[in-house]
Short mmCIF file of C-alpha atoms in Angstrom, two decimals:
data_model
loop_
_atom_site.label_atom_id
_atom_site.label_comp_id
_atom_site.label_asym_id
_atom_site.label_seq_id
_atom_site.Cartn_x
_atom_site.Cartn_y
_atom_site.Cartn_z
CA PRO A 12 84.06 -5.08 94.52
CA LYS A 13 80.53 -4.11 93.62
CA THR A 14 79.36 -5.63 90.33
CA ILE A 15 79.08 -3.27 87.40
CA SER A 16 76.83 -4.00 84.42
CA LYS A 17 76.71 -2.26 81.10
CA CYS A 18 73.67 -1.34 79.03
CA TYR A 19 73.03 0.53 75.80
CA VAL A 20 70.28 3.10 75.43
CA GLN A 21 69.03 4.33 72.07
CA VAL A 22 68.65 8.10 72.42
CA THR A 23 66.63 10.17 69.94
CA GLY A 24 66.27 13.91 69.66
CA MET A 25 69.91 14.88 70.24
CA THR A 26 70.89 17.69 67.91
CA CYS A 27 74.40 18.75 68.89
CA ALA A 28 77.29 18.28 71.27
CA SER A 29 75.61 20.29 74.02
CA CYS A 30 72.78 17.73 74.19
CA VAL A 31 75.42 15.05 74.70
CA ALA A 32 77.09 17.06 77.45
CA ASN A 33 73.72 17.72 79.07
CA ILE A 34 72.82 14.01 79.24
CA GLU A 35 76.27 12.98 80.45
CA ARG A 36 76.43 15.69 83.11
CA ASN A 37 72.99 14.96 84.55
CA LEU A 38 73.28 11.19 84.59
CA ARG A 39 76.69 11.17 86.26
CA ARG A 40 75.11 12.74 89.33
CA GLU A 41 72.65 9.89 89.74
CA ASP A 42 73.19 7.13 92.29
CA GLY A 43 74.34 3.79 90.91
CA ILE A 44 75.60 5.17 87.61
CA HIS A 45 79.28 4.55 87.26
CA SER A 46 79.97 6.18 83.90
CA ILE A 47 78.12 7.21 80.76
CA LEU A 48 79.27 7.71 77.21
CA VAL A 49 77.02 9.16 74.52
CA ALA A 50 77.63 8.91 70.78
CA LEU A 51 75.81 11.67 68.92
CA MET A 52 75.69 10.25 65.36
CA ALA A 53 74.86 6.71 66.44
CA GLY A 54 72.27 8.08 68.84
CA LYS A 55 73.48 5.66 71.46
CA ALA A 56 74.45 5.92 75.11
CA GLU A 57 76.61 3.34 76.83
CA VAL A 58 75.96 3.31 80.55
CA ARG A 59 77.89 1.41 83.22
CA TYR A 60 75.78 1.05 86.32
CA ASN A 61 75.40 -0.87 89.57
CA PRO A 62 72.43 -3.25 89.10
CA ALA A 63 71.85 -3.37 92.85
CA VAL A 64 70.96 0.32 92.81
CA ILE A 65 69.44 1.13 89.41
CA HIS A 66 67.88 -0.64 86.40
CA PRO A 67 68.35 0.08 82.70
CA SER A 68 64.67 1.06 82.37
CA ALA A 69 65.17 3.63 85.13
CA ILE A 70 68.22 4.99 83.29
CA ALA A 71 66.16 5.38 80.12
CA GLU A 72 63.49 7.15 82.20
CA LEU A 73 66.11 9.61 83.51
CA ILE A 74 67.14 10.46 79.93
CA ARG A 75 63.47 10.90 78.98
CA GLU A 76 63.02 13.38 81.82
CA LEU A 77 65.74 15.51 80.19
CA GLY A 78 63.51 15.78 77.13
CA PHE A 79 64.97 13.11 74.82
CA GLY A 80 63.47 9.90 73.56
CA ALA A 81 65.17 6.85 75.10
CA THR A 82 64.74 3.11 74.80
CA VAL A 83 66.94 0.37 76.22
CA MET A 84 68.62 -1.65 73.47
CA GLU A 85 68.20 -5.39 73.89
CA ASN A 86 71.15 -6.71 71.91
CA CYS A 87 74.09 -5.59 73.97
CA GLY A 88 76.62 -7.29 71.74
CA GLU A 89 76.86 -3.95 69.95
CA GLY A 90 79.71 -2.83 72.15
CA ASP A 91 82.06 -5.71 71.36
CA GLY A 92 85.21 -4.81 69.51
CA VAL A 93 86.12 -6.95 66.52
CA LEU A 94 89.70 -7.43 65.42
CA GLU A 95 91.05 -9.02 62.23
CA LEU A 96 94.73 -9.88 62.35
CA VAL A 97 97.26 -11.47 60.03
CA VAL A 98 99.42 -13.87 62.04
CA ARG A 99 102.76 -14.96 60.57
CA GLY A 100 104.92 -17.86 61.73
CA MET A 101 102.24 -20.48 62.39
CA THR A 102 103.38 -23.91 61.21
CA CYS A 103 100.80 -26.41 62.37
CA ALA A 104 97.52 -26.94 64.21
CA SER A 105 99.22 -26.85 67.61
CA CYS A 106 100.30 -23.24 66.98
CA VAL A 107 96.68 -22.40 66.24
CA HIS A 108 95.58 -24.09 69.42
CA LYS A 109 98.27 -22.33 71.44
CA ILE A 110 97.17 -18.89 70.21
CA GLU A 111 93.45 -19.60 70.65
CA SER A 112 93.73 -21.07 74.15
CA THR A 113 96.05 -18.29 75.38
CA LEU A 114 93.74 -15.60 74.02
CA MET A 115 90.61 -17.20 75.43
CA LYS A 116 92.24 -17.25 78.86
CA THR A 117 93.05 -13.56 78.53
CA ASN A 118 90.61 -11.39 80.45
CA GLY A 119 88.31 -9.43 78.08
CA VAL A 120 88.57 -11.68 75.02
CA LEU A 121 85.10 -13.01 74.21
CA TYR A 122 85.78 -15.08 71.12
CA CYS A 123 88.75 -16.05 69.04
CA SER A 124 89.25 -18.12 65.92
CA VAL A 125 92.51 -18.59 64.04
CA ALA A 126 92.68 -20.04 60.53
CA LEU A 127 95.96 -21.69 59.65
CA ALA A 128 95.32 -21.76 55.90
CA THR A 129 94.73 -18.03 55.55
CA ASN A 130 96.97 -16.92 58.46
CA LYS A 131 94.10 -14.87 59.80
CA ALA A 132 92.81 -14.44 63.31
CA HIS A 133 89.32 -13.18 64.10
CA ILE A 134 88.92 -11.87 67.64
CA LYS A 135 86.02 -10.35 69.55
CA TYR A 136 86.85 -8.47 72.72
CA ASP A 137 85.32 -6.20 75.31
CA PRO A 138 86.77 -2.72 74.71
CA GLU A 139 86.19 -1.84 78.38
CA VAL A 140 88.70 -4.44 79.53
CA ILE A 141 91.19 -4.95 76.72
CA GLY A 142 92.19 -3.34 73.43
CA PRO A 143 93.65 -4.38 70.10
CA ARG A 144 97.21 -3.49 71.14
CA ASP A 145 97.01 -5.76 74.18
CA VAL A 146 95.75 -8.63 72.01
CA ILE A 147 98.58 -8.12 69.51
CA GLN A 148 101.07 -8.05 72.39
CA VAL A 149 99.75 -11.37 73.73
CA ILE A 150 100.26 -13.00 70.31
CA LYS A 151 103.73 -11.45 69.98
CA ASP A 152 104.69 -12.81 73.41
CA LEU A 153 103.87 -16.29 72.12
CA GLY A 154 106.52 -15.81 69.44
CA PHE A 155 104.42 -15.00 66.36
CA SER A 156 104.55 -11.82 64.33
CA THR A 157 101.22 -10.20 63.72
CA SER A 158 99.73 -7.17 61.99
CA LEU A 159 96.33 -5.67 61.28
CA VAL A 160 94.45 -6.72 58.18
CA LYS A 161 94.88 -3.55 56.14
CA LYS A 162 91.54 -1.91 55.50
CA ASP A 163 91.04 -0.59 52.00
CA ARG A 164 90.92 3.11 52.83
CA SER A 165 90.83 4.22 49.22
CA ALA A 166 87.15 3.23 49.05
CA SER A 167 87.67 1.67 45.63
CA HIS A 168 84.30 -0.10 45.85
CA LEU A 169 82.71 3.33 45.61
CA ASP A 170 84.34 4.10 42.29
CA HIS A 171 81.84 4.11 39.44
CA ARG A 172 84.20 5.58 36.86
CA GLN A 173 84.74 2.38 34.94
CA GLU A 174 81.03 1.57 34.73
CA ILE A 175 80.28 5.13 33.62
CA ARG A 176 82.85 4.81 30.85
CA GLN A 177 81.52 1.43 29.79
CA TRP A 178 77.89 2.54 29.50
CA LYS A 179 78.86 5.78 27.82
CA ARG A 180 80.80 3.82 25.21
CA SER A 181 77.90 1.44 24.70
CA PHE A 182 75.50 4.38 24.31
CA VAL A 183 77.69 6.19 21.78
CA VAL A 184 78.18 3.06 19.67
CA SER A 185 74.45 2.39 19.61
CA LEU A 186 73.66 6.03 18.83
CA VAL A 187 76.11 6.29 15.92
CA PHE A 188 74.48 3.33 14.20
CA CYS A 189 70.95 4.11 15.29
CA ILE A 190 70.73 7.52 13.61
CA PRO A 191 71.18 6.24 10.01
CA VAL A 192 68.76 3.37 10.65
CA MET A 193 66.16 5.81 11.91
CA GLY A 194 66.82 8.13 8.99
CA LEU A 195 66.28 5.31 6.50
CA MET A 196 63.12 4.25 8.29
CA ILE A 197 61.56 7.73 8.38
CA TYR A 198 62.55 8.34 4.76
CA MET A 199 60.87 5.11 3.68
CA MET A 200 57.72 5.99 5.59
CA ILE A 201 57.45 9.42 3.94
CA MET A 202 58.12 7.94 0.50
CA ASP A 203 55.52 5.25 1.01
CA SER A 204 52.84 7.79 1.87
CA GLN A 205 53.80 9.95 -1.15
CA LEU A 206 53.70 6.95 -3.42
CA SER A 207 50.26 5.92 -2.26
CA ASP A 208 49.06 9.52 -2.84
CA ALA A 209 50.58 9.45 -6.31
CA HIS A 210 48.89 6.18 -7.11
CA ALA A 211 45.62 7.62 -5.98
CA HIS A 212 45.96 10.65 -8.30
CA GLN A 213 47.71 8.83 -11.19
CA ASN A 214 49.17 12.12 -12.48
CA MET A 215 52.61 12.61 -10.97
CA SER A 216 54.66 15.79 -10.76
CA SER A 217 58.37 15.65 -11.62
CA GLU A 218 59.44 15.80 -7.92
CA GLU A 219 57.19 12.91 -7.13
CA MET A 220 58.77 10.98 -9.97
CA GLU A 221 62.20 11.70 -8.46
CA ALA A 222 61.03 10.64 -5.00
CA LEU A 223 59.69 7.50 -6.58
CA HIS A 224 63.06 6.80 -8.18
CA SER A 225 65.06 7.37 -4.99
CA SER A 226 62.76 5.18 -2.97
CA MET A 227 62.87 2.67 -5.81
CA PHE A 228 66.63 2.70 -5.37
CA LEU A 229 66.32 1.79 -1.68
CA GLU A 230 63.74 -0.86 -2.51
CA SER A 231 65.72 -2.07 -5.53
CA GLN A 232 67.38 -5.42 -5.10
CA LEU A 233 71.11 -6.03 -4.92
CA LEU A 234 70.48 -9.75 -5.10
CA PRO A 235 67.04 -11.27 -5.61
CA GLY A 236 65.18 -10.85 -2.31
CA LEU A 237 67.80 -8.51 -0.79
CA SER A 238 66.91 -4.83 -1.08
CA VAL A 239 69.41 -2.00 -0.56
CA MET A 240 67.35 -0.81 2.40
CA ASN A 241 67.44 -4.17 4.16
CA PHE A 242 71.12 -4.66 3.40
CA LEU A 243 72.06 -1.26 4.86
CA SER A 244 69.91 -1.84 7.93
CA PHE A 245 71.56 -5.22 8.46
CA LEU A 246 75.06 -3.75 8.20
CA LEU A 247 74.20 -1.01 10.71
CA CYS A 248 72.53 -3.43 13.09
CA VAL A 249 75.37 -5.96 13.48
CA PRO A 250 77.86 -3.69 15.36
CA VAL A 251 75.14 -2.48 17.71
CA GLN A 252 74.09 -6.03 18.48
CA LEU A 253 77.71 -6.98 19.19
CA PHE A 254 79.26 -3.91 20.86
CA GLY A 255 76.21 -2.05 22.16
CA GLY A 256 74.58 -5.18 23.53
CA TRP A 257 77.67 -6.90 24.88
CA HIS A 258 77.08 -6.07 28.57
CA PHE A 259 73.40 -6.92 28.32
CA TYR A 260 74.27 -10.37 27.00
CA ILE A 261 76.66 -11.01 29.87
CA GLN A 262 74.14 -9.85 32.50
CA ALA A 263 71.31 -11.81 30.93
CA TYR A 264 73.40 -14.96 30.81
CA LYS A 265 74.27 -14.59 34.49
CA ALA A 266 70.64 -14.00 35.40
CA LEU A 267 69.43 -17.06 33.49
CA LYS A 268 72.17 -19.16 35.06
CA HIS A 269 70.65 -18.33 38.44
CA ARG A 270 67.16 -19.02 37.09
CA THR A 271 65.95 -15.46 37.43
CA ALA A 272 64.68 -13.18 34.72
CA ASN A 273 65.56 -9.51 34.87
CA MET A 274 65.24 -6.60 32.52
CA ASP A 275 68.43 -7.57 30.71
CA VAL A 276 66.89 -10.90 29.76
CA LEU A 277 63.94 -9.16 28.12
CA ILE A 278 66.16 -6.73 26.25
CA VAL A 279 68.38 -9.52 24.98
CA LEU A 280 65.38 -11.65 24.05
CA ALA A 281 63.64 -8.91 22.12
CA THR A 282 66.72 -7.67 20.28
CA SER A 283 68.09 -11.11 19.50
CA VAL A 284 64.77 -12.44 18.30
CA ALA A 285 64.16 -9.37 16.15
CA PHE A 286 67.66 -9.58 14.72
CA VAL A 287 67.74 -13.32 14.11
CA TYR A 288 64.20 -13.35 12.68
CA SER A 289 64.99 -10.48 10.27
CA PHE A 290 68.20 -12.19 9.24
CA VAL A 291 66.50 -15.54 8.61
CA ILE A 292 63.66 -13.87 6.69
CA LEU A 293 66.25 -12.20 4.44
CA LEU A 294 68.00 -15.52 3.79
CA VAL A 295 64.64 -17.16 2.99
CA ALA A 296 63.74 -14.31 0.63
CA MET A 297 67.10 -14.62 -1.10
CA ALA A 298 66.74 -18.38 -1.42
CA GLU A 299 63.26 -17.90 -2.89
CA LYS A 300 64.49 -15.03 -5.10
CA ALA A 301 61.37 -13.21 -3.97
CA LYS A 302 60.10 -10.20 -5.93
CA ALA A 303 58.59 -8.44 -2.91
CA ASN A 304 60.98 -7.33 -0.17
CA PRO A 305 60.29 -8.96 3.21
CA VAL A 306 59.40 -6.80 6.21
CA THR A 307 62.37 -6.78 8.59
CA PHE A 308 62.84 -5.55 12.14
CA PHE A 309 66.45 -4.36 11.90
CA ASP A 310 65.47 -0.96 13.30
CA THR A 311 64.38 -2.41 16.64
CA PRO A 312 67.67 -3.46 18.31
CA PRO A 313 69.64 -0.22 17.76
CA MET A 314 66.82 1.94 19.06
CA LEU A 315 66.23 -0.19 22.13
CA PHE A 316 69.92 -0.27 22.95
CA VAL A 317 70.21 3.49 22.57
CA PHE A 318 67.45 4.22 25.06
CA ILE A 319 68.47 1.62 27.57
CA SER A 320 72.21 2.28 27.56
CA LEU A 321 71.47 6.00 27.93
CA GLY A 322 69.38 5.17 30.99
CA ARG A 323 72.09 3.01 32.51
CA TRP A 324 74.74 5.61 31.83
CA LEU A 325 72.74 8.35 33.60
CA GLU A 326 72.02 6.03 36.51
CA HIS A 327 75.72 5.33 37.05
CA VAL A 328 76.60 9.03 36.79
CA ALA A 329 74.08 9.75 39.56
CA LYS A 330 75.43 6.92 41.70
CA GLY A 331 78.94 8.18 41.13
CA LYS A 332 78.01 11.60 42.55
CA THR A 333 76.86 10.25 45.92
CA SER A 334 79.74 7.82 46.09
CA GLU A 335 82.21 10.59 45.40
CA ALA A 336 80.92 12.47 48.42
CA LEU A 337 81.27 9.31 50.48
CA ALA A 338 84.81 8.66 49.25
CA ARG A 339 85.73 12.23 50.24
CA LEU A 340 84.32 11.62 53.71
CA ILE A 341 86.32 8.43 54.09
CA SER A 342 89.47 10.23 52.99
CA LEU A 343 89.05 12.69 55.88
CA GLN A 344 89.91 9.99 58.39
CA ALA A 345 93.38 10.13 59.87
CA THR A 346 95.46 7.01 59.28
CA GLU A 347 97.88 7.21 62.19
CA ALA A 348 97.79 8.37 65.79
CA THR A 349 100.45 9.31 68.29
CA ILE A 350 99.80 7.57 71.58
CA VAL A 351 101.57 8.89 74.66
CA THR A 352 102.20 7.40 78.06
CA LEU A 353 101.73 9.84 80.92
CA GLY A 354 103.45 9.72 84.28
CA PRO A 355 102.28 11.49 87.43
CA ASP A 356 101.30 15.16 86.90
CA ASN A 357 100.78 14.48 83.19
CA VAL A 358 104.48 14.18 82.46
CA LEU A 359 105.19 12.68 79.02
CA LEU A 360 107.10 9.44 79.46
CA SER A 361 107.03 8.04 75.92
CA GLU A 362 105.13 8.29 72.68
CA GLU A 363 104.61 5.93 69.73
CA GLN A 364 102.99 6.09 66.30
CA VAL A 365 100.29 3.46 65.73
CA ASP A 366 97.57 2.73 63.18
CA VAL A 367 94.26 4.42 63.95
CA GLU A 368 92.62 0.98 64.27
CA LEU A 369 94.92 0.20 67.20
CA VAL A 370 93.84 3.13 69.35
CA GLN A 371 91.94 1.87 72.37
CA ARG A 372 89.35 3.59 74.45
CA GLY A 373 91.01 5.52 77.25
CA ASP A 374 94.30 5.96 75.38
CA VAL A 375 95.93 9.36 75.60
CA VAL A 376 96.54 10.70 72.10
CA LYS A 377 98.72 13.69 71.28
CA VAL A 378 97.57 15.93 68.43
CA ILE A 379 100.08 18.46 67.09
CA PRO A 380 99.13 21.78 65.44
CA GLY A 381 97.92 21.12 61.89
CA GLY A 382 97.22 17.48 62.70
CA LYS A 383 93.91 15.65 62.35
CA PHE A 384 92.15 14.16 65.34
CA PRO A 385 92.29 10.40 64.82
CA VAL A 386 89.44 9.57 67.25
CA ASP A 387 86.64 11.22 69.17
CA GLY A 388 87.77 12.21 72.62
CA ARG A 389 88.03 14.68 75.47
CA VAL A 390 90.80 17.19 75.93
CA ILE A 391 92.99 16.47 78.98
CA GLU A 392 95.62 19.13 78.55
CA GLY A 393 96.36 22.04 76.25
CA HIS A 394 94.45 24.90 74.63
CA SER A 395 93.84 25.23 70.92
CA MET A 396 91.47 26.32 68.18
CA VAL A 397 89.97 23.49 66.12
CA ASP A 398 88.43 23.58 62.66
CA GLU A 399 85.34 21.34 62.87
CA SER A 400 83.71 22.59 59.69
CA LEU A 401 83.73 19.16 58.06
CA ILE A 402 81.26 17.82 60.61
CA THR A 403 79.37 20.85 61.89
CA GLY A 404 79.65 23.15 58.90
CA GLU A 405 80.83 25.85 61.32
CA ALA A 406 83.27 28.12 59.50
CA MET A 407 84.93 29.63 62.56
CA PRO A 408 87.46 27.56 64.54
CA VAL A 409 86.20 26.36 67.91
CA MET A 410 88.08 26.97 71.15
CA LYS A 411 89.14 23.75 72.94
CA LYS A 412 90.27 23.58 76.56
CA PRO A 413 90.57 20.70 79.03
CA GLY A 414 87.18 18.94 79.24
CA SER A 415 86.02 19.90 75.71
CA THR A 416 85.02 17.14 73.32
CA VAL A 417 86.78 16.76 69.98
CA ILE A 418 85.57 15.05 66.81
CA ALA A 419 87.64 12.68 64.71
CA GLY A 420 88.61 14.12 61.34
CA SER A 421 88.56 17.74 62.47
CA ILE A 422 91.79 19.71 62.20
CA ASN A 423 93.81 21.07 65.10
CA GLN A 424 95.06 24.58 64.41
CA ASN A 425 97.47 26.34 66.71
CA GLY A 426 98.11 24.51 69.98
CA SER A 427 99.22 20.99 70.86
CA LEU A 428 96.53 18.94 72.64
CA LEU A 429 96.45 15.77 74.68
CA ILE A 430 93.12 13.98 74.36
CA SER A 431 91.68 10.90 75.99
CA ALA A 432 89.96 8.64 73.43
CA THR A 433 86.24 8.05 74.07
CA HIS A 434 85.05 6.64 70.73
CA VAL A 435 87.41 4.67 68.52
CA GLY A 436 87.25 2.67 65.30
CA ALA A 437 83.74 2.26 63.98
CA ASP A 438 82.19 4.30 66.80
CA THR A 439 83.67 7.67 65.83
CA THR A 440 81.31 10.31 64.52
CA LEU A 441 82.91 10.20 61.09
CA SER A 442 82.66 6.40 60.77
CA GLN A 443 79.01 6.63 61.81
CA ILE A 444 78.30 9.24 59.12
CA VAL A 445 80.02 7.10 56.50
CA LYS A 446 78.02 4.09 57.66
CA LEU A 447 74.72 6.00 57.49
CA VAL A 448 75.43 7.23 53.96
CA GLU A 449 76.47 3.74 52.85
CA GLU A 450 73.30 2.25 54.31
CA ALA A 451 71.18 4.88 52.62
CA GLN A 452 72.81 3.96 49.33
CA THR A 453 72.47 0.21 49.66
CA SER A 454 68.92 0.06 51.00
CA LYS A 455 66.24 0.00 48.34
CA ALA A 456 63.18 2.16 48.29
CA PRO A 457 60.05 0.04 48.86
CA ILE A 458 58.72 0.95 45.41
CA GLN A 459 61.96 -0.30 43.88
CA GLN A 460 61.70 -3.63 45.67
CA PHE A 461 58.16 -3.90 44.37
CA ALA A 462 59.30 -3.16 40.82
CA ASP A 463 62.04 -5.77 41.07
CA LYS A 464 59.53 -8.31 42.29
CA LEU A 465 57.14 -7.43 39.49
CA SER A 466 59.76 -7.66 36.78
CA GLY A 467 60.51 -11.15 38.03
CA TYR A 468 56.99 -12.11 36.96
CA PHE A 469 56.84 -9.65 34.09
CA VAL A 470 59.53 -11.23 31.92
CA PRO A 471 58.20 -14.81 31.92
CA SER A 472 54.64 -13.61 31.38
CA ILE A 473 55.63 -11.50 28.35
CA VAL A 474 57.48 -14.44 26.82
CA ALA A 475 54.42 -16.58 27.47
CA VAL A 476 52.13 -14.01 25.83
CA SER A 477 54.28 -13.84 22.72
CA VAL A 478 54.36 -17.65 22.44
CA VAL A 479 50.59 -17.74 22.82
CA THR A 480 50.33 -15.10 20.06
CA LEU A 481 52.47 -17.25 17.81
CA PHE A 482 50.34 -20.35 18.22
CA ALA A 483 47.07 -18.47 18.20
CA TRP A 484 47.82 -16.97 14.77
CA ILE A 485 49.00 -20.29 13.39
CA ILE A 486 45.72 -21.91 14.49
CA ILE A 487 43.61 -18.99 13.21
CA GLY A 488 45.47 -19.12 9.90
CA PHE A 489 44.84 -22.79 9.33
CA VAL A 490 41.21 -22.48 10.35
CA ASP A 491 40.39 -19.31 8.42
CA PHE A 492 43.04 -18.15 5.94
CA GLU A 493 41.12 -15.03 4.86
CA ILE A 494 41.79 -13.25 8.15
CA VAL A 495 45.54 -13.60 7.73
CA GLU A 496 45.27 -12.56 4.10
CA LYS A 497 43.42 -9.43 5.13
CA TYR A 498 46.11 -8.30 7.63
CA PHE A 499 49.26 -9.64 5.97
CA LEU A 500 49.60 -7.29 3.02
CA GLY A 501 51.95 -7.58 0.08
CA TYR A 502 52.86 -11.21 0.50
CA ASN A 503 53.99 -13.08 -2.57
CA LYS A 504 51.19 -15.13 -4.13
CA SER A 505 53.74 -17.72 -5.18
CA ILE A 506 54.49 -18.98 -1.66
CA SER A 507 52.33 -21.54 0.05
CA ALA A 508 49.55 -20.61 2.43
CA ALA A 509 51.22 -22.45 5.32
CA GLU A 510 54.37 -20.36 4.96
CA VAL A 511 52.39 -17.12 4.86
CA ILE A 512 50.63 -18.09 8.07
CA ILE A 513 53.83 -19.02 9.87
CA ARG A 514 55.56 -15.82 8.78
CA PHE A 515 52.63 -13.71 9.90
CA ALA A 516 52.44 -15.52 13.25
CA PHE A 517 56.15 -14.89 13.83
CA GLN A 518 55.78 -11.25 12.98
CA ALA A 519 52.95 -10.90 15.46
CA SER A 520 54.77 -12.65 18.28
CA ILE A 521 58.00 -10.69 17.75
CA THR A 522 56.02 -7.48 17.74
CA VAL A 523 54.69 -8.45 21.17
CA LEU A 524 58.22 -9.05 22.48
CA CYS A 525 59.63 -5.84 21.05
CA ILE A 526 56.80 -3.69 22.32
CA ALA A 527 56.92 -5.20 25.80
CA CYS A 528 60.63 -4.52 26.09
CA PRO A 529 60.53 -0.74 26.53
CA CYS A 530 57.56 -1.37 28.77
CA SER A 531 60.01 -2.87 31.20
CA LEU A 532 61.68 0.52 30.96
CA GLY A 533 58.48 1.86 32.44
CA LEU A 534 58.81 -0.65 35.26
CA ALA A 535 62.39 0.37 35.82
#
């Protein structure tokens, strides 16, 4: 027998099924080419040829002459079939050895490994020589029961519903508490400006007096050092910090455990520091029974959480849209196929229902009217109209007669067809489309990779800057107290200079953290 080799050629520039037919028809005529199979979506041709007569480079040249781009693919392992099986009835290592050695002796099996602990077998085979059903039969003949590892066809990993719900909840919680905090803050700002105007003019109108009283109420103290304003802000801030920030805390903890710093770390740092600092300052003021109300940062965490959880929520909604399309595609795949055995003159001898994964190349599959095509193939017998709109977008049914190609996932309409399988499993057009969409989703845009890399440096550097700020102000304060006095207004003359400096330094460094945090939003 003359030796036959197999090579794969990457083909570019194919637009439709007629291109495929064109390449296959022209190359079959050539000397030394035994058979050729072209997959449109994968852009790949599998050629079996006689190396004594023709070389892969010459084959690629022939395809190029037809007006397509063609390059020979080096890694020819692409064509190997992979099979995952669950094997029941193994008791000890000798069973494992028995299965492995028998399979390795079987013609067409390239690699086989059986794990006793998990009852799983992993097998690589050459689909030209042997198929999954043959492998399963070999294992059954040895006295073990075996079945396919069930693929998760529901595409549950594409479901973003839960995440969407979670971020939406987190956004709503933050928003509900953020609005009053913002209202209080804006109100105080307006009042402050009115008061300063009033002080400048000395003579107050009655409205201004009222404004003064209402703002005096917010500034008035429930306990010494604890103003109504600060108390309300604190009450509104706690639930946001707990419920709104819950997911951020978890993510940040995970990131730090792996010694990386991401955006979540910054958010958590800024909000926690602002919250804890404000809380401590309040306690200190209450302990001191201070007359002046301390400046707190309780407005920072709710506002940050609102913006960021809104962003995350929108992001997941967008992801969910693409994934939904993908899940719909996956659901188009047929789950079962009817395989028939033909006698001479295409007489039906027997037929059996099998899982789609078990269909081998070259099998004859029967498709009844209204049924889906389980695999890509060629019609052997029968005439029918086929609805291919899911792949081609073509609204009208397409006539199929012996020799026509059919696409997996399309729907047979009026006649019964017998088809010979050409592309099965992961090589079908539909699987290729699903794979392309999945890859497009998982691969990052270069700019995004760059941003991720940057934020890795960004977080530590911001923390460093804020620490430097802290120490710088402490040093400046101890060297020249007037500067601090000039910028730190309204501090209580009764507290020591050292405390004033430290408070001011903390305020400055927290301001740095809180300002840098939305900046990472810019990065994102």
